[in-house]
PDB file of C-alpha atoms in Angstrom:
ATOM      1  CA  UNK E   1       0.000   0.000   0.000  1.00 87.00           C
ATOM      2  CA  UNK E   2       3.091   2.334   0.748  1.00 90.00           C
ATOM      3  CA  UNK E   3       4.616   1.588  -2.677  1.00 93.00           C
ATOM      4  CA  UNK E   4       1.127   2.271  -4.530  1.00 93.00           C
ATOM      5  CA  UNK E   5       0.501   5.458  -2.956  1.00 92.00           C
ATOM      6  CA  UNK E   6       3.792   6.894  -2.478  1.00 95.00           C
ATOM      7  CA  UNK E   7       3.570   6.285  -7.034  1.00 94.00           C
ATOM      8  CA  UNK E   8       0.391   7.004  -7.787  1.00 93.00           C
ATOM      9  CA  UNK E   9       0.981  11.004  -8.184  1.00 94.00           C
ATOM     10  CA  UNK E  10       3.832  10.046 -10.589  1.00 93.00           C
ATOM     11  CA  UNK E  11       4.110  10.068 -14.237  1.00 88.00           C
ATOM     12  CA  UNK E  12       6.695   7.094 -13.762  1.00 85.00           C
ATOM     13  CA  UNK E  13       5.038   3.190 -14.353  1.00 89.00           C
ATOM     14  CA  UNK E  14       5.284   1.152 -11.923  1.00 92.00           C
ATOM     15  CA  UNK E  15       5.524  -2.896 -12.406  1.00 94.00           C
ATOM     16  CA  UNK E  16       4.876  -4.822  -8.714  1.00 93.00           C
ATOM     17  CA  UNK E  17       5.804  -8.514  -8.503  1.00 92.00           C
ATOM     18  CA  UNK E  18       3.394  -9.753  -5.333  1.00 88.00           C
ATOM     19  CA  UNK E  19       1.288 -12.223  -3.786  1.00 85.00           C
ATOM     20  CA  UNK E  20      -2.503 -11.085  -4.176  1.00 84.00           C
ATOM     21  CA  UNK E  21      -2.199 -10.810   0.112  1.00 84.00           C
ATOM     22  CA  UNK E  22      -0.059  -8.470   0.383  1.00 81.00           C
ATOM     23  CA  UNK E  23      -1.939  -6.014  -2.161  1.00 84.00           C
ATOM     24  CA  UNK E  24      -5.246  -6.630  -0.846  1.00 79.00           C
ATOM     25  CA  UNK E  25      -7.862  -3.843  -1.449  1.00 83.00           C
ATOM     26  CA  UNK E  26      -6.014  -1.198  -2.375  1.00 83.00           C
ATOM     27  CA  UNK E  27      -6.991   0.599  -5.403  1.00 90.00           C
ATOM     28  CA  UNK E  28      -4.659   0.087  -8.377  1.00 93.00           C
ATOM     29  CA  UNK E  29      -3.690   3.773 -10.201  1.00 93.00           C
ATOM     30  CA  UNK E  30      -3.426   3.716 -13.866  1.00 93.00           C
ATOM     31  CA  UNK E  31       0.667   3.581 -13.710  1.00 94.00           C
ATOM     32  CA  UNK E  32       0.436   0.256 -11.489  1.00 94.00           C
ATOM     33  CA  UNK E  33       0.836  -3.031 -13.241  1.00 93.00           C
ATOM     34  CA  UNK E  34       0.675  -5.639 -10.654  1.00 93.00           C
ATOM     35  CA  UNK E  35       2.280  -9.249 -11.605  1.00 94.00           C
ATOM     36  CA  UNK E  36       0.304 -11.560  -9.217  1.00 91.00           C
ATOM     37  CA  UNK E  37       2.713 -14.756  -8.158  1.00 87.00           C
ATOM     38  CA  UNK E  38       5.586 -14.011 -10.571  1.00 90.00           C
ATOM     39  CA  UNK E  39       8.366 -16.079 -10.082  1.00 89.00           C
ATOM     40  CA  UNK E  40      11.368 -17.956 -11.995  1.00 91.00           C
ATOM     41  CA  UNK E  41      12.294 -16.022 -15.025  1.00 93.00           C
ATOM     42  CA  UNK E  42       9.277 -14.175 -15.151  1.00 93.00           C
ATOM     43  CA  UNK E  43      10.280 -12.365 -11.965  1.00 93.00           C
ATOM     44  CA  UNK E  44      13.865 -12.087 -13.435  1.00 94.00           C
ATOM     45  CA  UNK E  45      13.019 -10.220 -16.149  1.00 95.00           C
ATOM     46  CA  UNK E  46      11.029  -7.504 -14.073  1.00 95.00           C
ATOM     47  CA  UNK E  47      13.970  -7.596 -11.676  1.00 95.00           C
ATOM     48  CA  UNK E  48      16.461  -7.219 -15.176  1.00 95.00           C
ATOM     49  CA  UNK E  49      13.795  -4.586 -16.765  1.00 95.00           C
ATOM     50  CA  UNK E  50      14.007  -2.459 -13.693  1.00 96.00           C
ATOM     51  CA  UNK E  51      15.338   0.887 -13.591  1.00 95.00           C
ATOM     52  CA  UNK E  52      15.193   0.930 -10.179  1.00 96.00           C
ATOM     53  CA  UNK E  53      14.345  -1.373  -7.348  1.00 97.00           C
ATOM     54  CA  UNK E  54      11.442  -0.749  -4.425  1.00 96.00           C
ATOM     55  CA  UNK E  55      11.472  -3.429  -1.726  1.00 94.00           C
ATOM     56  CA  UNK E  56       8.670  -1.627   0.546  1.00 91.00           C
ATOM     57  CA  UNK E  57       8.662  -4.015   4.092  1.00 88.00           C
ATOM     58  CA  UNK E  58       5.788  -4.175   6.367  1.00 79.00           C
ATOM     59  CA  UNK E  59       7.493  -4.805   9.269  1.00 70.00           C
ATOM     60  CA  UNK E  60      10.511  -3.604  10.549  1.00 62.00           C
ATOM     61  CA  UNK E  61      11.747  -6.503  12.735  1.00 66.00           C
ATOM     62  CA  UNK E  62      10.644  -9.225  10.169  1.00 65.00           C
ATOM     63  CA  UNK E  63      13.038 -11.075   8.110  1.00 67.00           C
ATOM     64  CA  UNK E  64      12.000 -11.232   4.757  1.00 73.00           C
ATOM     65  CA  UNK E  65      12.663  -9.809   1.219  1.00 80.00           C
ATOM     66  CA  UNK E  66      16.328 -10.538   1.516  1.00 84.00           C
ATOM     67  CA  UNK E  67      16.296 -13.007  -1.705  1.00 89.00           C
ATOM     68  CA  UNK E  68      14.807 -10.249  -3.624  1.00 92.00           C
ATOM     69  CA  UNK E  69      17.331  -7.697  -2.539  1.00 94.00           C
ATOM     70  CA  UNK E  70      20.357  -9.896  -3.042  1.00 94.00           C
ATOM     71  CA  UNK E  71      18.714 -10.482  -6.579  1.00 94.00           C
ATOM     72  CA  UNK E  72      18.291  -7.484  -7.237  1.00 96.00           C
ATOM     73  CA  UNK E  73      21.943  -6.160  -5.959  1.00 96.00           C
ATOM     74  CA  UNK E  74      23.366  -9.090  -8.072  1.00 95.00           C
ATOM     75  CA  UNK E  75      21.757  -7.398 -10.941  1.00 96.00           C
ATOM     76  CA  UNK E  76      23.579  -4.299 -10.268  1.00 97.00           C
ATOM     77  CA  UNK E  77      20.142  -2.382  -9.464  1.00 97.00           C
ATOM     78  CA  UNK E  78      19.783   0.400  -7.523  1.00 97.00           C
ATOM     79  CA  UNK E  79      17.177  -0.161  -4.803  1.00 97.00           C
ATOM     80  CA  UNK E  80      15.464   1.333  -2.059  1.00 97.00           C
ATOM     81  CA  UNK E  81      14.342  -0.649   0.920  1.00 95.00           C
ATOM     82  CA  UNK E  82      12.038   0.457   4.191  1.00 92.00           C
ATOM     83  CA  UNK E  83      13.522   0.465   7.150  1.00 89.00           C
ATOM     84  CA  UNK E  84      13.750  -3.027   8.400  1.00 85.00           C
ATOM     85  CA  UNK E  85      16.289  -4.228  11.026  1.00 82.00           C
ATOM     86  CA  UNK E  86      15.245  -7.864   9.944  1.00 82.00           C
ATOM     87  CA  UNK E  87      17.646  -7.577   6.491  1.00 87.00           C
ATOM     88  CA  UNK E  88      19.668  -4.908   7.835  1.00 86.00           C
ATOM     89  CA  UNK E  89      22.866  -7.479   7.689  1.00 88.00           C
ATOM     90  CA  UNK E  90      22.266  -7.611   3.711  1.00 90.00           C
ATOM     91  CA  UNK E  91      22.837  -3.870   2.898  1.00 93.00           C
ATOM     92  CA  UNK E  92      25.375  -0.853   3.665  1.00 92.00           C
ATOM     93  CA  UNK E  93      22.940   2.089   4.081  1.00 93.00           C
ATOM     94  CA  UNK E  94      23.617   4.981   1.873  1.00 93.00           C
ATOM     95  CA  UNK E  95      26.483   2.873   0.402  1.00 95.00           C
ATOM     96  CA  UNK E  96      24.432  -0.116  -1.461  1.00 95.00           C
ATOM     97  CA  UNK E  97      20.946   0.898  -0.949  1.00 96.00           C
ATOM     98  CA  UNK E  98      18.773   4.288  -0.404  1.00 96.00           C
ATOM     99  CA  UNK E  99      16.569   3.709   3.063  1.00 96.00           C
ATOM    100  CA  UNK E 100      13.042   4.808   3.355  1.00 96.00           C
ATOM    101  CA  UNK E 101      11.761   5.040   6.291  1.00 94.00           C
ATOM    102  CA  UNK E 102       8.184   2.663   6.731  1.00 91.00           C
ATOM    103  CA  UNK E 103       5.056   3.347   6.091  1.00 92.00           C
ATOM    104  CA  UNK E 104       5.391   6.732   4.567  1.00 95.00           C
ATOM    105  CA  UNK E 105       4.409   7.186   1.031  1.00 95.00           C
ATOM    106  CA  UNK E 106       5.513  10.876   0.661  1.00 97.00           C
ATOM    107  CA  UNK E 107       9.230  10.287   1.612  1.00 97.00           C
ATOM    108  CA  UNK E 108       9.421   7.089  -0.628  1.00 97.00           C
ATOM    109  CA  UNK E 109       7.508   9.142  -3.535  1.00 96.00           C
ATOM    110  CA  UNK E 110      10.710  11.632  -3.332  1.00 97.00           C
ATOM    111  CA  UNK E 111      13.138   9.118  -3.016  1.00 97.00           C
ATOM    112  CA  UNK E 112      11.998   7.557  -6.107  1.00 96.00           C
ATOM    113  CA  UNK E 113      11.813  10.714  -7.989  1.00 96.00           C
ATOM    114  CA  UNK E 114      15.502  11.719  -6.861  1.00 96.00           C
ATOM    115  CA  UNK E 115      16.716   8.218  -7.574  1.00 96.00           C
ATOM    116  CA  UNK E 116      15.237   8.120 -10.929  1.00 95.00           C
ATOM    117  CA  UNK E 117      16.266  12.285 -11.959  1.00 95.00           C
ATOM    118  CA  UNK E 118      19.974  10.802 -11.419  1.00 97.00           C
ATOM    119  CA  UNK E 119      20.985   7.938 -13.694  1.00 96.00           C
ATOM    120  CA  UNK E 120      24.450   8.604 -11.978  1.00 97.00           C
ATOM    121  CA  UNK E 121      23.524   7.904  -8.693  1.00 97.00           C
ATOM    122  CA  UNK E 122      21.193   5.197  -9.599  1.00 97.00           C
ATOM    123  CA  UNK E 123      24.556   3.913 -11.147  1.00 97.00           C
ATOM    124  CA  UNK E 124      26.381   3.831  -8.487  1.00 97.00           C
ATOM    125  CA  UNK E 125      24.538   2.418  -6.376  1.00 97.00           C
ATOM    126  CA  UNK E 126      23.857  -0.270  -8.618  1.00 97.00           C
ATOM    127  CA  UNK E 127      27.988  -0.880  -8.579  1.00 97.00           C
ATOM    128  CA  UNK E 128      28.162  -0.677  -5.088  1.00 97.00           C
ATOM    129  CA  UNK E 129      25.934  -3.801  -4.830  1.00 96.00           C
ATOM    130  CA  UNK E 130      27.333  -5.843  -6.898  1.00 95.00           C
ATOM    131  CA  UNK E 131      30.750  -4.967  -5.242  1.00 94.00           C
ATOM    132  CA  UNK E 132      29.047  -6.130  -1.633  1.00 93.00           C
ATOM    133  CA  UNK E 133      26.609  -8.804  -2.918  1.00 93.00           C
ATOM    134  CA  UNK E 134      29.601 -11.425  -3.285  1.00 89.00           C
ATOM    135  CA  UNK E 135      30.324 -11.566  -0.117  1.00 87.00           C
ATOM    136  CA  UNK E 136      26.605 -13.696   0.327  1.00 86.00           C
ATOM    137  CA  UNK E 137      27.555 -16.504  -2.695  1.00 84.00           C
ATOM    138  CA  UNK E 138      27.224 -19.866  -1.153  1.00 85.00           C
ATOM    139  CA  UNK E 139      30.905 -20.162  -1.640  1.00 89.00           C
ATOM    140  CA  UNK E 140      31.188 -17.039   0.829  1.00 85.00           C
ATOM    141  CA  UNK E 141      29.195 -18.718   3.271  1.00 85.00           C
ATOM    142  CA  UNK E 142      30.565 -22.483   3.571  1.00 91.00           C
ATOM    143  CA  UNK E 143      34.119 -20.230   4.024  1.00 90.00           C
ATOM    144  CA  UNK E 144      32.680 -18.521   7.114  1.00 87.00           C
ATOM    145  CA  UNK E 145      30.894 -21.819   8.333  1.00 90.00           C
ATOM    146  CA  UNK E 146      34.592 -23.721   7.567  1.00 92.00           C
ATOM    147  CA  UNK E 147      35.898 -21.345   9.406  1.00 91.00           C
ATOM    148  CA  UNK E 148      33.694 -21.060  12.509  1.00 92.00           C
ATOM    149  CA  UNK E 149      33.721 -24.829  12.746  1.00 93.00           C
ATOM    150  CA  UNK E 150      37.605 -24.687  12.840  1.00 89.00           C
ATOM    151  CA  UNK E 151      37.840 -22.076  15.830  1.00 90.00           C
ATOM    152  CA  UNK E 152      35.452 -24.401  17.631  1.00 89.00           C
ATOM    153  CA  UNK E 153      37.597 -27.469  17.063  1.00 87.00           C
ATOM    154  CA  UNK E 154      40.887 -25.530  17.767  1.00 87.00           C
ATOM    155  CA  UNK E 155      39.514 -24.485  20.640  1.00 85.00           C
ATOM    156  CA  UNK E 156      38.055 -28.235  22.052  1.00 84.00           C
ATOM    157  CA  UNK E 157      41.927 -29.523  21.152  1.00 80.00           C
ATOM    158  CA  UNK E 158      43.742 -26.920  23.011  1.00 75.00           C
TER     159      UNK E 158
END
């Protein structure tokens, strides 16, 4: 509901990739296409269209949209995300993603408008992510597990 009314005032079309839940009743405006379950390639090629990247969160101590934004910083996009302590280990604020805070349209609406007035910045942010995203690969992570498991066991042998 954030997303839709923080674009509805804009000239700018907007695609949304959701579950029919989390839209709900909420009137669709004219520059809102909303893709109901897309997934698999369809959902990569919104994520690959996208000039820019809006991963609006409901709640700010819940865990969820980080497979979109890792997707989506693999892709070299640059993305704004609400406030959400839940994927806050994902993301460098400022660095590889623009925050907004929750539930308010009208400071997402001019984030969006700012993001997408500056190809540059849009840009960079997009290389920033890649740049950060590798440190999630699944490579990345059986290092860090390796390595945690070793500490333990050097520590049990000493």
């Amino acid at each position: 509901e954030t997303l839709i009314r923080a674009v509805a005032p804009l000239e700018s079309s907007l695609h949304i990739a959701a579950q029919r839940f989390n839209i709900g009743s909420t009137d669709i405006p004219l520059n809102v296409t909303v893709h109901y379950d897309a997934f698999g390639a369809e959902f990569l090629r919104l994520l690959t269209d996208a000039a820019l990247i809006v991963i609006p969160l409901d709640r700010a101590d819940e865990s969820s949209g980080q497979l979109v934004l890792l997707q989506a910083m693999a892709l070299g996009k640059a993305i704004i995300v609400t406030e959400n302590r839940g994927i806050s280990d994902y993301y460098i604020a400022g660095e590889t993603v623009t925050i907004s805070p929750s539930h308010n349209p009208a400071a997402l609406r001019e984030l969006i408008k700012s993001l997408m007035d500056d190809p540059e910045q849009r840009m960079r942010l997009g290389r920033a992510a890649i740049e950060h995203v590798d440190q999630f690969t699944l490579q990345k992570q059986a290092e860090r597990v390796a390595c945690i498991i070793n500490t333990m066991m050097t520590r049990r042998n000493k």
